[in-house]
Amino acid sequence: QVQLVESGGGLVQIGGSLRLSCAASGRISVINVMGWYRQAPGNQRELVATIISSASTTNYADSVKGRFTISRDNTKNTAYLQMNSLRPEDTAVYYCNVRSWRGGQWTDYWGQGTQVTVSS
């Protein structure tokens, strides 16, 4: 089993910053991808950013490029999402995801989500 614990969400003003953390525990393959997704009311869950296990490759949604930075600390099995220049449209529940390669297939694990609200 894999457990993901997110933290760092909250209420912030337009233009402000937040840093989300996702601590993973359990049976995680050394080959994995950690990522953040978000879901706003009435919308589908969408990818925000991902980072592979070597931390050498990252991927971002166009809407957050240049404002958000994903990183990870493999010694702590923790991923981070630094969010700067926040906008009202960034308001959503943010979910941590770990995609783990084991037994010839990928398995997805999800956190419970953390609310981010950007207001004026």
Short mmCIF file of C-alpha atoms in Angstrom, two decimals:
data_model
loop_
_atom_site.label_atom_id
_atom_site.label_comp_id
_atom_site.label_asym_id
_atom_site.label_seq_id
_atom_site.Cartn_x
_atom_site.Cartn_y
_atom_site.Cartn_z
CA GLN A 1 0.00 0.00 0.00
CA VAL A 2 1.00 3.57 -0.68
CA GLN A 3 -0.12 6.54 1.38
CA LEU A 4 0.10 10.16 0.29
CA VAL A 5 -0.25 13.05 2.72
CA GLU A 6 -0.64 16.54 1.30
CA SER A 7 -0.15 19.81 3.12
CA GLY A 8 0.29 23.49 2.43
CA GLY A 9 -3.02 24.53 0.95
CA GLY A 10 -4.97 27.53 2.12
CA LEU A 11 -6.31 30.96 1.32
CA VAL A 12 -4.05 33.45 -0.45
CA GLN A 13 -4.50 36.77 -2.17
CA ILE A 14 -4.04 37.33 -5.88
CA GLY A 15 -0.35 37.43 -6.70
CA GLY A 16 0.59 35.54 -3.57
CA SER A 17 2.46 32.28 -3.14
CA LEU A 18 1.89 28.88 -1.59
CA ARG A 19 3.98 25.76 -1.32
CA LEU A 20 2.32 22.36 -1.38
CA SER A 21 3.99 19.23 -0.05
CA CYS A 22 3.19 15.58 -0.66
CA ALA A 23 4.81 12.95 1.53
CA ALA A 24 4.62 9.41 0.20
CA SER A 25 5.06 6.23 2.20
CA GLY A 26 4.70 2.54 1.50
CA ARG A 27 5.73 0.36 -1.42
CA ILE A 28 6.78 2.82 -4.08
CA SER A 29 8.90 1.61 -6.95
CA VAL A 30 12.18 3.39 -7.61
CA ILE A 31 10.71 4.03 -11.04
CA ASN A 32 7.91 6.46 -10.44
CA VAL A 33 6.40 9.76 -11.41
CA MET A 34 5.10 12.21 -8.84
CA GLY A 35 2.67 14.87 -9.83
CA TRP A 36 0.04 17.40 -8.91
CA TYR A 37 -3.42 17.62 -10.38
CA ARG A 38 -6.25 19.98 -9.58
CA GLN A 39 -10.00 20.06 -9.82
CA ALA A 40 -12.15 23.15 -9.64
CA PRO A 41 -15.91 22.95 -9.02
CA GLY A 42 -17.71 21.80 -12.15
CA ASN A 43 -14.48 20.95 -13.93
CA GLN A 44 -12.60 17.76 -14.63
CA ARG A 45 -9.40 16.97 -12.82
CA GLU A 46 -6.48 18.35 -14.77
CA LEU A 47 -2.74 17.89 -14.72
CA VAL A 48 -0.71 20.68 -13.15
CA ALA A 49 2.84 19.32 -13.10
CA THR A 50 4.79 16.06 -12.98
CA ILE A 51 8.35 15.07 -12.17
CA ILE A 52 10.05 11.73 -12.80
CA SER A 53 11.93 9.79 -10.16
CA SER A 54 15.37 11.02 -11.24
CA ALA A 55 14.03 14.58 -10.98
CA SER A 56 15.62 15.27 -14.34
CA THR A 57 12.39 15.79 -16.26
CA THR A 58 9.40 17.93 -15.40
CA ASN A 59 6.18 18.67 -17.22
CA TYR A 60 3.76 21.56 -16.70
CA ALA A 61 0.35 22.59 -17.85
CA ASP A 62 0.57 25.65 -20.10
CA SER A 63 -1.55 27.62 -17.64
CA VAL A 64 1.06 27.35 -14.87
CA LYS A 65 4.32 27.50 -16.79
CA GLY A 66 6.61 30.17 -15.43
CA ARG A 67 4.60 30.47 -12.21
CA PHE A 68 4.69 27.00 -10.65
CA THR A 69 7.70 24.82 -9.93
CA ILE A 70 7.58 21.13 -9.07
CA SER A 71 10.45 19.47 -7.24
CA ARG A 72 11.10 16.38 -5.18
CA ASP A 73 13.33 15.08 -2.44
CA ASN A 74 13.83 11.37 -2.98
CA THR A 75 15.45 10.95 0.43
CA LYS A 76 12.11 11.93 1.94
CA ASN A 77 9.81 10.56 -0.79
CA THR A 78 8.30 14.02 -0.90
CA ALA A 79 7.18 16.19 -3.78
CA TYR A 80 6.67 19.93 -3.65
CA LEU A 81 4.75 22.43 -5.72
CA GLN A 82 5.85 26.03 -5.37
CA MET A 83 3.07 28.26 -6.65
CA ASN A 84 3.81 31.92 -7.32
CA SER A 85 1.81 34.74 -8.87
CA LEU A 86 -1.41 32.97 -7.98
CA ARG A 87 -4.58 33.84 -9.85
CA PRO A 88 -8.26 33.31 -9.03
CA GLU A 89 -8.40 30.62 -11.73
CA ASP A 90 -5.84 28.60 -9.72
CA THR A 91 -8.51 28.05 -7.09
CA ALA A 92 -9.13 24.30 -6.85
CA VAL A 93 -8.56 21.20 -4.82
CA TYR A 94 -5.01 20.05 -5.50
CA TYR A 95 -4.29 16.34 -5.52
CA CYS A 96 -0.95 14.62 -5.23
CA ASN A 97 -0.40 11.63 -7.50
CA VAL A 98 2.25 8.94 -7.55
CA ARG A 99 2.51 6.65 -10.56
CA SER A 100 4.58 3.64 -9.61
CA TRP A 101 6.06 1.07 -12.02
CA ARG A 102 5.85 -2.41 -10.64
CA GLY A 103 5.18 -5.83 -12.10
CA GLY A 104 5.22 -4.53 -15.64
CA GLN A 105 2.54 -1.93 -15.17
CA TRP A 106 1.87 1.52 -13.82
CA THR A 107 -0.30 1.94 -10.74
CA ASP A 108 -1.72 5.30 -9.67
CA TYR A 109 -2.06 6.45 -6.09
CA TRP A 110 -3.85 9.62 -4.99
CA GLY A 111 -3.84 11.85 -1.98
CA GLN A 112 -7.01 13.18 -0.42
CA GLY A 113 -6.51 16.67 -1.78
CA THR A 114 -5.81 20.09 -0.34
CA GLN A 115 -7.85 23.21 -1.02
CA VAL A 116 -6.19 26.25 -2.57
CA THR A 117 -8.27 29.40 -2.72
CA VAL A 118 -7.04 32.59 -4.39
CA SER A 119 -9.07 35.66 -3.61
CA SER A 120 -8.92 39.38 -3.99
#
